[in-house]
Short mmCIF file of C-alpha atoms in Angstrom, two decimals:
data_model
loop_
_atom_site.label_atom_id
_atom_site.label_comp_id
_atom_site.label_asym_id
_atom_site.label_seq_id
_atom_site.Cartn_x
_atom_site.Cartn_y
_atom_site.Cartn_z
CA MET A 1 -43.67 34.90 -75.47
CA LYS A 2 -45.33 33.34 -72.46
CA LYS A 3 -48.77 31.85 -73.20
CA SER A 4 -51.55 33.24 -70.85
CA LEU A 5 -53.60 30.81 -68.98
CA LYS A 6 -57.33 30.34 -69.48
CA PRO A 7 -59.33 32.11 -66.75
CA ILE A 8 -60.25 28.95 -64.75
CA GLU A 9 -56.60 27.69 -64.95
CA GLU A 10 -55.38 31.06 -63.68
CA LEU A 11 -57.97 30.88 -60.79
CA LYS A 12 -56.68 27.47 -59.88
CA VAL A 13 -53.04 28.69 -59.76
CA ARG A 14 -54.02 31.68 -57.59
CA LEU A 15 -56.08 29.64 -55.32
CA LYS A 16 -53.21 27.18 -54.74
CA GLU A 17 -50.82 30.13 -53.83
CA ILE A 18 -53.40 31.35 -51.22
CA ALA A 19 -53.61 27.76 -49.87
CA HIS A 20 -49.83 27.79 -49.35
CA LEU A 21 -50.30 30.83 -47.26
CA VAL A 22 -53.19 29.31 -45.31
CA SER A 23 -50.87 26.20 -44.67
CA ILE A 24 -48.17 28.37 -43.22
CA SER A 25 -50.61 30.12 -40.97
CA ALA A 26 -52.05 26.80 -39.87
CA ILE A 27 -48.50 25.54 -39.07
CA LEU A 28 -47.93 28.53 -36.82
CA SER A 29 -51.36 28.07 -34.99
CA TRP A 30 -50.53 24.24 -34.56
CA ASP A 31 -47.11 25.12 -33.12
CA GLN A 32 -48.81 27.82 -30.79
CA GLU A 33 -50.97 24.99 -29.22
CA VAL A 34 -48.39 22.30 -29.24
CA HIS A 35 -44.68 23.64 -28.96
CA MET A 36 -44.61 27.37 -28.54
CA PRO A 37 -43.24 28.80 -25.22
CA SER A 38 -45.58 31.19 -23.51
CA LYS A 39 -43.49 34.25 -24.08
CA GLY A 40 -43.86 33.77 -27.80
CA ALA A 41 -47.59 34.66 -27.67
CA ASP A 42 -47.26 38.30 -28.56
CA VAL A 43 -44.92 37.98 -31.48
CA ARG A 44 -46.86 34.93 -32.71
CA ALA A 45 -50.07 37.06 -32.67
CA GLU A 46 -48.28 39.52 -34.89
CA SER A 47 -47.19 36.88 -37.39
CA LEU A 48 -50.73 35.41 -37.55
CA SER A 49 -52.28 38.79 -37.78
CA TYR A 50 -49.92 39.64 -40.72
CA LEU A 51 -50.63 36.40 -42.62
CA SER A 52 -54.44 36.70 -42.11
CA GLY A 53 -54.34 40.13 -43.59
CA LEU A 54 -52.18 38.83 -46.55
CA ILE A 55 -54.41 35.83 -47.10
CA HIS A 56 -57.43 38.00 -47.07
CA SER A 57 -56.11 40.72 -49.48
CA SER A 58 -54.79 37.85 -51.83
CA PHE A 59 -58.25 36.42 -51.76
CA ILE A 60 -59.93 39.63 -52.49
CA ALA A 61 -57.46 40.21 -55.28
CA LEU A 62 -58.88 37.28 -57.19
CA ASP A 63 -61.17 39.83 -58.82
CA THR A 64 -58.94 42.72 -59.07
CA ASN A 65 -58.74 42.20 -62.87
CA GLY A 66 -62.37 40.88 -63.14
CA LEU A 67 -61.03 37.33 -63.21
CA LEU A 68 -63.61 35.98 -60.74
CA SER A 69 -66.48 38.10 -61.97
CA THR A 70 -65.90 36.91 -65.54
CA LEU A 71 -65.92 33.26 -64.37
CA LYS A 72 -69.00 33.95 -62.35
CA LYS A 73 -70.86 35.20 -65.53
CA ASP A 74 -69.60 32.05 -67.33
CA LEU A 75 -70.99 29.97 -64.49
CA ASP A 76 -74.38 31.70 -64.77
CA THR A 77 -74.51 31.03 -68.50
CA LYS A 78 -73.32 27.53 -68.05
CA LYS A 79 -70.10 28.12 -70.02
CA VAL A 80 -68.27 26.59 -66.97
CA LYS A 81 -69.28 22.98 -66.13
CA GLY A 82 -68.23 19.99 -64.01
CA ASN A 83 -65.58 20.39 -61.36
CA ASP A 84 -64.71 23.71 -62.75
CA ALA A 85 -68.26 24.91 -62.07
CA VAL A 86 -67.93 23.74 -58.42
CA ILE A 87 -64.73 25.70 -58.09
CA VAL A 88 -66.17 28.92 -59.32
CA ARG A 89 -69.49 28.56 -57.40
CA GLU A 90 -67.68 27.87 -53.96
CA THR A 91 -64.88 30.45 -54.61
CA TRP A 92 -67.46 33.13 -55.49
CA LYS A 93 -69.49 32.37 -52.34
CA ASP A 94 -66.31 32.73 -50.17
CA TYR A 95 -65.34 35.84 -52.16
CA GLU A 96 -68.81 37.50 -51.51
CA ARG A 97 -68.32 37.00 -47.69
CA GLN A 98 -64.60 37.98 -47.68
CA HIS A 99 -64.84 41.16 -49.69
CA LYS A 100 -67.23 42.57 -47.16
CA LEU A 101 -64.64 42.42 -44.48
CA SER A 102 -61.84 45.00 -44.38
CA GLU A 103 -58.27 43.87 -44.19
CA SER A 104 -57.83 45.92 -40.98
CA PHE A 105 -60.70 44.14 -39.35
CA VAL A 106 -59.42 40.56 -40.37
CA LYS A 107 -55.97 41.48 -38.95
CA GLU A 108 -57.48 42.85 -35.67
CA LEU A 109 -59.64 39.76 -35.20
CA SER A 110 -56.61 37.50 -35.84
CA SER A 111 -54.47 39.42 -33.40
CA VAL A 112 -57.12 39.58 -30.66
CA THR A 113 -58.00 35.91 -30.88
CA SER A 114 -54.40 34.84 -30.90
CA LYS A 115 -53.63 36.70 -27.77
CA ALA A 116 -56.81 35.75 -26.16
CA GLN A 117 -56.09 32.00 -26.45
CA ASN A 118 -53.07 32.41 -24.25
CA VAL A 119 -55.02 34.51 -21.75
CA TRP A 120 -57.76 31.80 -21.75
CA ILE A 121 -55.16 29.17 -20.94
CA GLU A 122 -53.87 31.16 -17.95
CA ALA A 123 -57.47 31.87 -16.78
CA ARG A 124 -58.21 28.20 -16.83
CA LYS A 125 -55.11 27.43 -14.78
CA LYS A 126 -55.98 30.14 -12.26
CA ASN A 127 -59.80 29.44 -12.34
CA ASP A 128 -60.24 33.16 -12.99
CA PHE A 129 -63.04 34.09 -15.55
CA LYS A 130 -62.51 37.85 -14.84
CA LEU A 131 -58.98 37.43 -16.32
CA PHE A 132 -60.50 36.23 -19.59
CA GLN A 133 -63.67 38.40 -19.48
CA PRO A 134 -62.27 41.63 -21.25
CA TRP A 135 -60.88 39.56 -24.09
CA LEU A 136 -64.09 37.71 -24.67
CA GLU A 137 -65.88 41.09 -24.67
CA LYS A 138 -63.49 42.29 -27.26
CA ILE A 139 -64.17 39.09 -29.32
CA ILE A 140 -67.96 39.34 -29.02
CA LYS A 141 -67.84 42.88 -30.25
CA LEU A 142 -65.74 42.02 -33.12
CA LYS A 143 -68.00 39.07 -34.15
CA GLN A 144 -70.94 41.27 -33.90
CA GLN A 145 -69.13 43.82 -36.16
CA GLU A 146 -68.37 41.04 -38.53
CA ALA A 147 -72.14 40.01 -38.71
CA GLU A 148 -73.10 43.46 -39.42
CA MET A 149 -70.49 43.69 -42.22
CA ILE A 150 -71.64 40.40 -43.72
CA GLY A 151 -75.34 41.09 -43.35
CA TYR A 152 -78.25 38.88 -42.28
CA LYS A 153 -81.96 38.46 -42.60
CA ASP A 154 -83.18 37.68 -39.02
CA SER A 155 -80.35 37.34 -36.48
CA PRO A 156 -76.71 38.40 -36.59
CA TYR A 157 -75.91 34.85 -35.54
CA ASP A 158 -77.06 33.83 -39.13
CA ALA A 159 -73.93 35.41 -40.59
CA LEU A 160 -71.71 33.56 -38.26
CA ILE A 161 -73.14 29.98 -38.37
CA ASP A 162 -73.22 30.32 -42.11
CA GLN A 163 -69.38 30.19 -42.08
CA TYR A 164 -69.24 26.74 -40.63
CA GLU A 165 -72.47 25.24 -41.81
CA PRO A 166 -73.24 26.94 -45.14
CA GLY A 167 -77.07 27.59 -45.57
CA MET A 168 -77.86 27.12 -41.93
CA THR A 169 -79.57 29.87 -39.97
CA ALA A 170 -80.00 30.64 -36.28
CA GLY A 171 -83.67 29.79 -36.40
CA GLU A 172 -83.14 26.47 -38.11
CA ALA A 173 -80.37 25.47 -35.76
CA ALA A 174 -82.63 26.46 -32.81
CA LYS A 175 -85.40 24.30 -34.07
CA ILE A 176 -83.15 21.22 -34.60
CA LEU A 177 -81.54 21.52 -31.18
CA ASN A 178 -84.77 22.38 -29.34
CA ASP A 179 -86.29 19.16 -30.81
CA LEU A 180 -83.19 17.25 -29.68
CA LYS A 181 -83.38 18.85 -26.13
CA ASP A 182 -86.95 17.81 -25.91
CA PHE A 183 -86.05 14.28 -26.57
CA LEU A 184 -82.82 14.05 -24.52
CA ILE A 185 -83.88 15.55 -21.21
CA PRO A 186 -86.84 13.00 -20.62
CA PHE A 187 -84.75 10.16 -22.17
CA ILE A 188 -81.82 10.76 -19.81
CA ALA A 189 -84.18 10.94 -16.88
CA HIS A 190 -85.48 7.53 -17.91
CA LEU A 191 -82.06 5.94 -18.26
CA LYS A 192 -81.23 7.39 -14.84
CA THR A 193 -84.11 5.69 -13.32
CA ASN A 194 -84.03 2.33 -15.12
CA THR A 195 -80.39 1.46 -15.65
CA LYS A 196 -77.72 0.23 -13.31
CA ASP A 197 -74.96 2.65 -12.63
CA ALA A 198 -71.75 1.15 -14.02
CA SER A 199 -69.71 4.38 -13.43
CA ARG A 200 -68.69 3.08 -9.96
CA LEU A 201 -66.67 0.30 -11.58
CA LYS A 202 -62.92 1.12 -10.87
CA VAL A 203 -61.23 1.44 -14.22
CA LYS A 204 -58.76 4.04 -13.11
CA GLY A 205 -55.08 3.11 -12.28
CA LYS A 206 -51.60 4.29 -13.12
CA PHE A 207 -50.99 4.38 -16.75
CA LEU A 208 -47.55 5.50 -17.94
CA LYS A 209 -47.95 8.30 -20.54
CA GLU A 210 -45.52 6.60 -22.83
CA LYS A 211 -47.55 3.41 -22.87
CA GLN A 212 -50.79 5.45 -23.45
CA ILE A 213 -49.11 7.21 -26.44
CA ALA A 214 -48.15 3.88 -27.88
CA PHE A 215 -51.69 2.37 -27.59
CA ASN A 216 -53.33 5.51 -29.22
CA HIS A 217 -50.97 5.25 -31.97
CA PHE A 218 -51.88 1.55 -32.34
CA ILE A 219 -55.62 2.39 -32.43
CA SER A 220 -55.09 5.15 -34.84
CA LYS A 221 -53.10 3.15 -37.23
CA ALA A 222 -55.62 0.33 -37.13
CA LEU A 223 -58.40 2.71 -38.10
CA GLY A 224 -56.47 3.80 -41.09
CA PHE A 225 -54.63 7.02 -40.08
CA ASP A 226 -51.60 7.27 -42.15
CA PHE A 227 -48.53 8.25 -39.94
CA ASP A 228 -46.49 9.05 -43.05
CA ALA A 229 -49.00 11.66 -43.83
CA GLY A 230 -49.87 12.86 -40.27
CA LYS A 231 -48.74 13.20 -36.62
CA LEU A 232 -50.35 12.70 -33.34
CA ASP A 233 -49.18 15.18 -30.50
CA VAL A 234 -50.31 16.55 -27.16
CA SER A 235 -52.27 19.86 -26.54
CA THR A 236 -54.36 21.54 -24.01
CA HIS A 237 -57.49 20.91 -25.93
CA PRO A 238 -57.47 18.12 -28.62
CA PHE A 239 -57.89 19.34 -32.13
CA SER A 240 -57.02 18.48 -35.64
CA THR A 241 -55.54 20.72 -38.44
CA ASN A 242 -54.20 20.14 -41.92
CA PHE A 243 -51.69 21.63 -44.16
CA HIS A 244 -52.33 19.22 -47.06
CA PRO A 245 -53.78 15.71 -47.37
CA HIS A 246 -50.20 14.52 -47.00
CA ASP A 247 -49.60 16.58 -43.76
CA VAL A 248 -52.55 16.27 -41.36
CA ARG A 249 -51.88 17.00 -37.56
CA ILE A 250 -54.01 15.80 -34.67
CA THR A 251 -53.59 16.20 -31.00
CA THR A 252 -54.87 14.62 -27.78
CA ARG A 253 -54.34 14.91 -24.10
CA TYR A 254 -53.48 12.50 -21.29
CA LYS A 255 -54.11 11.76 -17.62
CA GLU A 256 -51.98 9.22 -15.71
CA ASP A 257 -54.91 7.81 -13.80
CA ASP A 258 -57.45 7.78 -16.70
CA LEU A 259 -56.87 5.84 -19.94
CA PHE A 260 -59.97 7.02 -21.58
CA HIS A 261 -59.16 10.57 -21.15
CA SER A 262 -57.10 10.23 -24.18
CA ILE A 263 -58.66 7.22 -26.04
CA GLY A 264 -61.95 8.86 -26.88
CA SER A 265 -60.29 12.10 -27.86
CA THR A 266 -57.81 10.36 -29.97
CA ILE A 267 -60.36 8.35 -31.91
CA HIS A 268 -62.44 11.50 -32.30
CA GLU A 269 -59.57 13.50 -33.86
CA VAL A 270 -58.53 10.46 -36.06
CA GLY A 271 -62.02 10.75 -37.49
CA HIS A 272 -61.26 14.26 -38.59
CA GLY A 273 -57.88 13.31 -39.71
CA LEU A 274 -59.01 10.46 -41.93
CA TYR A 275 -61.38 12.90 -43.66
CA GLU A 276 -58.45 15.36 -44.41
CA GLN A 277 -56.13 12.50 -45.55
CA GLY A 278 -59.03 11.25 -47.89
CA ILE A 279 -59.34 14.69 -49.67
CA THR A 280 -57.99 14.43 -53.24
CA GLY A 281 -54.53 16.04 -53.19
CA LYS A 282 -54.62 17.08 -56.91
CA HIS A 283 -57.42 19.56 -55.96
CA PHE A 284 -55.28 21.15 -53.12
CA GLY A 285 -56.19 24.81 -52.77
CA THR A 286 -59.56 24.68 -54.63
CA PRO A 287 -63.00 23.96 -53.02
CA LEU A 288 -62.75 20.42 -54.48
CA GLY A 289 -59.82 19.99 -52.08
CA GLU A 290 -61.83 21.17 -48.93
CA SER A 291 -64.37 19.56 -46.69
CA VAL A 292 -68.14 20.15 -47.23
CA SER A 293 -68.94 21.76 -43.84
CA LEU A 294 -68.07 21.40 -40.16
CA GLY A 295 -71.19 19.31 -39.50
CA ILE A 296 -70.17 16.81 -42.12
CA HIS A 297 -66.61 16.92 -40.68
CA GLU A 298 -67.94 16.26 -37.22
CA SER A 299 -69.97 13.33 -38.47
CA GLN A 300 -66.75 11.58 -39.32
CA SER A 301 -65.21 12.10 -35.80
CA ARG A 302 -68.45 11.28 -33.96
CA MET A 303 -69.00 8.17 -36.00
CA TRP A 304 -65.58 6.79 -35.40
CA GLU A 305 -65.57 7.90 -31.71
CA ASN A 306 -69.14 6.73 -30.60
CA ILE A 307 -71.03 4.57 -33.25
CA ILE A 308 -67.98 2.51 -33.99
CA GLY A 309 -65.48 3.26 -31.16
CA LYS A 310 -67.88 2.45 -28.36
CA SER A 311 -69.53 -0.51 -29.97
CA LYS A 312 -69.23 -4.10 -28.80
CA SER A 313 -67.59 -5.17 -32.08
CA PHE A 314 -64.87 -2.55 -31.82
CA TRP A 315 -63.94 -3.57 -28.35
CA LYS A 316 -64.07 -7.41 -29.07
CA TYR A 317 -61.11 -6.55 -31.17
CA PHE A 318 -59.34 -4.01 -29.14
CA TYR A 319 -60.15 -5.07 -25.42
CA PRO A 320 -57.77 -8.06 -25.25
CA LYS A 321 -55.05 -5.94 -26.51
CA LEU A 322 -55.87 -3.27 -23.99
CA GLN A 323 -55.96 -5.92 -21.28
CA LYS A 324 -52.37 -7.16 -22.30
CA GLN A 325 -50.97 -3.53 -22.33
CA PHE A 326 -52.61 -2.43 -19.16
CA PRO A 327 -53.41 -5.48 -16.97
CA GLU A 328 -54.18 -3.45 -13.98
CA PRO A 329 -57.07 -3.18 -13.66
CA TYR A 330 -58.38 -4.46 -16.90
CA LYS A 331 -57.53 -8.17 -16.40
CA LYS A 332 -59.86 -8.15 -13.61
CA ILE A 333 -62.70 -6.61 -15.50
CA SER A 334 -64.90 -8.67 -17.74
CA PHE A 335 -65.82 -7.59 -21.28
CA ASP A 336 -69.43 -6.89 -20.42
CA SER A 337 -68.50 -4.77 -17.33
CA PHE A 338 -65.93 -2.86 -19.44
CA TYR A 339 -68.53 -2.27 -22.19
CA ASN A 340 -71.14 -1.05 -19.77
CA THR A 341 -68.72 1.30 -18.05
CA ILE A 342 -67.51 3.10 -21.29
CA ASN A 343 -71.15 3.42 -22.32
CA THR A 344 -72.40 4.73 -18.97
CA VAL A 345 -74.81 7.55 -19.41
CA GLN A 346 -74.06 10.02 -16.60
CA PRO A 347 -74.01 13.79 -16.83
CA THR A 348 -70.60 15.17 -16.46
CA LEU A 349 -68.95 18.64 -16.08
CA ILE A 350 -66.65 18.43 -19.15
CA ARG A 351 -68.12 18.32 -22.79
CA THR A 352 -65.07 16.37 -24.32
CA GLU A 353 -65.62 13.60 -21.52
CA SER A 354 -69.30 13.36 -21.67
CA ASP A 355 -71.17 10.34 -23.05
CA GLU A 356 -72.95 10.32 -26.42
CA VAL A 357 -76.39 10.81 -24.89
CA THR A 358 -75.74 13.78 -22.61
CA TYR A 359 -73.01 15.34 -25.10
CA ASN A 360 -75.79 17.25 -27.05
CA LEU A 361 -76.92 19.13 -23.99
CA HIS A 362 -73.50 20.44 -23.48
CA ILE A 363 -73.65 21.81 -26.99
CA ILE A 364 -77.11 23.20 -26.59
CA VAL A 365 -75.93 25.25 -23.46
CA ARG A 366 -73.15 26.71 -25.63
CA PHE A 367 -75.30 27.37 -28.63
CA GLU A 368 -78.06 29.17 -26.67
CA ILE A 369 -75.30 31.31 -24.88
CA GLU A 370 -73.33 32.43 -27.76
CA LYS A 371 -76.36 33.13 -29.84
CA GLU A 372 -77.65 35.44 -26.91
CA LEU A 373 -74.28 37.00 -26.78
CA ILE A 374 -74.30 38.03 -30.40
CA GLU A 375 -77.87 39.15 -30.40
CA GLY A 376 -77.08 41.24 -27.35
CA SER A 377 -79.57 39.78 -24.93
CA ILE A 378 -76.94 38.79 -22.44
CA GLU A 379 -73.53 40.12 -21.28
CA VAL A 380 -70.17 38.47 -21.00
CA LYS A 381 -69.88 39.38 -17.38
CA ASP A 382 -72.86 37.18 -16.59
CA LEU A 383 -71.62 34.00 -18.24
CA PRO A 384 -70.46 32.08 -15.15
CA TYR A 385 -73.93 32.43 -13.58
CA ILE A 386 -75.85 31.64 -16.84
CA TRP A 387 -73.64 28.68 -17.62
CA LYS A 388 -74.27 27.28 -14.04
CA SER A 389 -77.96 27.79 -14.36
CA LYS A 390 -78.28 26.11 -17.75
CA MET A 391 -76.13 23.10 -16.75
CA LYS A 392 -78.14 22.67 -13.59
CA GLN A 393 -81.36 22.94 -15.68
CA TYR A 394 -80.50 20.67 -18.53
CA LEU A 395 -78.04 18.26 -17.06
CA GLY A 396 -78.83 18.40 -13.39
CA ILE A 397 -75.30 19.11 -12.19
CA SER A 398 -73.64 21.77 -10.26
CA ILE A 399 -70.65 23.53 -11.53
CA PRO A 400 -68.01 23.85 -8.76
CA ASN A 401 -65.83 26.49 -10.50
CA ASP A 402 -65.19 28.24 -13.87
CA THR A 403 -62.33 26.03 -15.03
CA LEU A 404 -64.71 23.13 -15.04
CA GLY A 405 -67.39 25.44 -16.42
CA VAL A 406 -67.46 28.41 -18.62
CA LEU A 407 -63.61 28.45 -19.24
CA GLN A 408 -63.44 24.73 -20.43
CA ASP A 409 -63.60 25.21 -24.31
CA VAL A 410 -60.95 26.91 -26.51
CA HIS A 411 -63.56 27.96 -29.09
CA TRP A 412 -64.65 31.36 -27.82
CA SER A 413 -61.07 32.56 -27.17
CA ALA A 414 -60.30 31.55 -30.93
CA GLY A 415 -63.31 33.50 -32.18
CA LEU A 416 -65.17 30.45 -33.46
CA ILE A 417 -68.68 31.72 -32.65
CA GLY A 418 -71.20 29.63 -34.56
CA TYR A 419 -69.04 26.62 -34.38
CA PHE A 420 -70.67 24.67 -31.61
CA PRO A 421 -74.02 23.60 -33.22
CA THR A 422 -72.00 21.79 -35.84
CA TYR A 423 -71.12 19.23 -33.27
CA SER A 424 -74.71 18.18 -32.90
CA PHE A 425 -75.40 18.29 -36.55
CA GLY A 426 -72.43 15.98 -36.86
CA ASN A 427 -74.12 13.47 -34.50
CA LEU A 428 -77.25 13.52 -36.64
CA TYR A 429 -75.25 13.18 -39.90
CA SER A 430 -73.27 10.25 -38.48
CA ALA A 431 -76.25 8.20 -37.42
CA GLN A 432 -77.93 8.76 -40.87
CA PHE A 433 -74.80 7.86 -42.72
CA TYR A 434 -74.08 4.85 -40.61
CA ASP A 435 -77.59 3.43 -41.23
CA THR A 436 -76.76 3.47 -44.93
CA ILE A 437 -73.25 2.04 -44.33
CA LYS A 438 -74.91 -0.89 -42.50
CA LYS A 439 -77.21 -1.68 -45.38
CA THR A 440 -74.26 -1.45 -47.90
CA ILE A 441 -71.41 -3.38 -46.18
CA PRO A 442 -72.26 -7.06 -45.60
CA ASN A 443 -71.44 -8.41 -42.01
CA LEU A 444 -70.21 -5.07 -40.90
CA ASP A 445 -70.07 -5.94 -37.19
CA ARG A 446 -68.06 -9.18 -37.88
CA GLU A 447 -65.50 -7.34 -39.93
CA ILE A 448 -65.21 -4.57 -37.22
CA SER A 449 -64.74 -7.33 -34.45
CA LYS A 450 -61.85 -8.80 -36.60
CA GLY A 451 -60.20 -5.28 -36.71
CA ASN A 452 -61.01 -4.76 -40.43
CA PHE A 453 -62.01 -1.13 -40.75
CA ALA A 454 -61.01 -0.81 -44.38
CA PRO A 455 -64.42 -1.34 -45.84
CA ILE A 456 -65.86 1.59 -43.70
CA LEU A 457 -62.84 3.86 -44.77
CA LEU A 458 -63.24 2.92 -48.27
CA TRP A 459 -67.00 3.80 -48.25
CA LEU A 460 -66.32 7.10 -46.54
CA ARG A 461 -63.51 7.88 -49.13
CA LYS A 462 -65.80 7.06 -52.01
CA ASN A 463 -68.93 8.77 -50.88
CA ILE A 464 -67.73 11.64 -48.76
CA HIS A 465 -63.94 12.45 -48.52
CA SER A 466 -63.19 12.51 -52.17
CA LYS A 467 -66.09 14.62 -53.06
CA GLY A 468 -64.66 17.97 -51.70
CA LYS A 469 -67.26 20.61 -51.95
CA THR A 470 -68.93 19.16 -55.10
CA TYR A 471 -72.29 18.99 -53.06
CA ARG A 472 -73.53 21.20 -50.23
CA ALA A 473 -74.19 19.35 -46.99
CA GLY A 474 -77.91 18.88 -47.53
CA GLU A 475 -77.41 17.73 -50.98
CA LEU A 476 -74.80 15.21 -49.91
CA VAL A 477 -76.89 13.79 -47.26
CA LYS A 478 -79.90 13.23 -49.56
CA LYS A 479 -77.55 11.80 -52.26
CA ILE A 480 -76.11 9.31 -49.99
CA THR A 481 -79.25 8.38 -47.77
CA GLY A 482 -82.10 9.28 -49.99
CA GLU A 483 -83.43 11.65 -47.33
CA ASP A 484 -82.96 15.19 -45.96
CA LEU A 485 -81.17 15.46 -42.65
CA ASN A 486 -83.38 14.33 -39.72
CA SER A 487 -82.96 13.47 -36.18
CA LYS A 488 -84.81 10.05 -36.25
CA TYR A 489 -81.79 7.99 -37.00
CA PHE A 490 -79.83 9.41 -34.14
CA THR A 491 -82.68 9.04 -31.63
CA GLU A 492 -83.55 5.55 -32.80
CA TYR A 493 -79.75 4.64 -32.50
CA LEU A 494 -79.84 5.90 -28.97
CA GLU A 495 -83.05 4.16 -28.09
CA HIS A 496 -81.80 0.80 -29.60
CA LYS A 497 -78.36 1.00 -27.91
CA TYR A 498 -79.61 2.09 -24.43
CA LYS A 499 -83.02 0.37 -24.46
CA THR A 500 -84.09 -0.66 -21.02
CA THR A 501 -86.61 -3.15 -19.77
#
């Protein structure tokens, strides 16, 4: 006779089964962005819709026989402790959200967003927002329905942002981002008035894609990305996804005349990939095998991309190698001129190509728009005008067309409403974490300048990656830095780096 499992062990087995389904779905989504032919869009949408319904029903079934409810009672009475308590706590939180959504709704949302992503790609190519408009209207209605099903206290946006940054509300996010906006707009104006414009330095040329790919692989490996447990590919919009800590996929994009079109994006996605590769494999399928929040995830990519990847120490190691690989034009450009160029503060049209100072204003534009869309105070048809108005007001730039404006991001077509603010939270987390890292690792800049990134990665592995969801984001930040999340470390970092006389 087969011996029955203890409830907590049965839960782990069933969570792992669901995780396999999630991985299969993620593989199909990755393939859709990287390899799938355009005519495969409709049938791929059907496959993803079917899988999303199966995953949803499998998750809801965790309590069909009272398994999850029993464990929740054991958690409340402290019969479940340690790692098992974390698994039950976080699984119950997800279950409470998921069981409020019908299977038919989940399948419809998956189908619509899968099809919408291909329409978005076409709309971008044709510079035709009206082509995408009806699909975005469908998505906004569905996300409004989702918010109503989940429930909220003040704003329907609360129910959506909580999915990406648990515990965060629309009001709290607005306060954080408004404070940041109040700092950034005058700070950028000050920099514009008091710094030399290095952006005119001619760093463009003709860079063979094959050589760019090789150099991006070189940087990725040097930072610690394990190519035996991951891949770097090409997509329209750079992204990362994972099927297991031993199978992590990241993508970038290339321009023949602009080397840094790919380098910055690659380092950013490597940051995400390092996090996923650092999660403990034995906990696969459980909350201990998942990242804390998107804000914490973004802190990893923004730290590697900007705080480390645009530092003097970083390029003291990599610049001679870049000059050797791409002698034209870099052999003619001094280190100081190069460093000033890659750290030029200059408002740009594209979020993913913007500097670390103006970047957050791009996020604030998107946050304000999607929050108002979900709350019903603006309409999808007005987005091109609203986008142009906000970009002019906050960044002082004019939007020439919708491809370079409201159509530039994949997030809305994918239904990721509530996602954007986590990028700014990531900047704040990254600066606060890095302040602690500098105090912990002796001679950090010297090690970076020698190409030794292992001490940083080991610190991140120990303090963040391996923890899974043991702590909520706020708890993790306080445990690591001794303080609640605040913007002072980020603003001080900017003021110190870009100080002017």
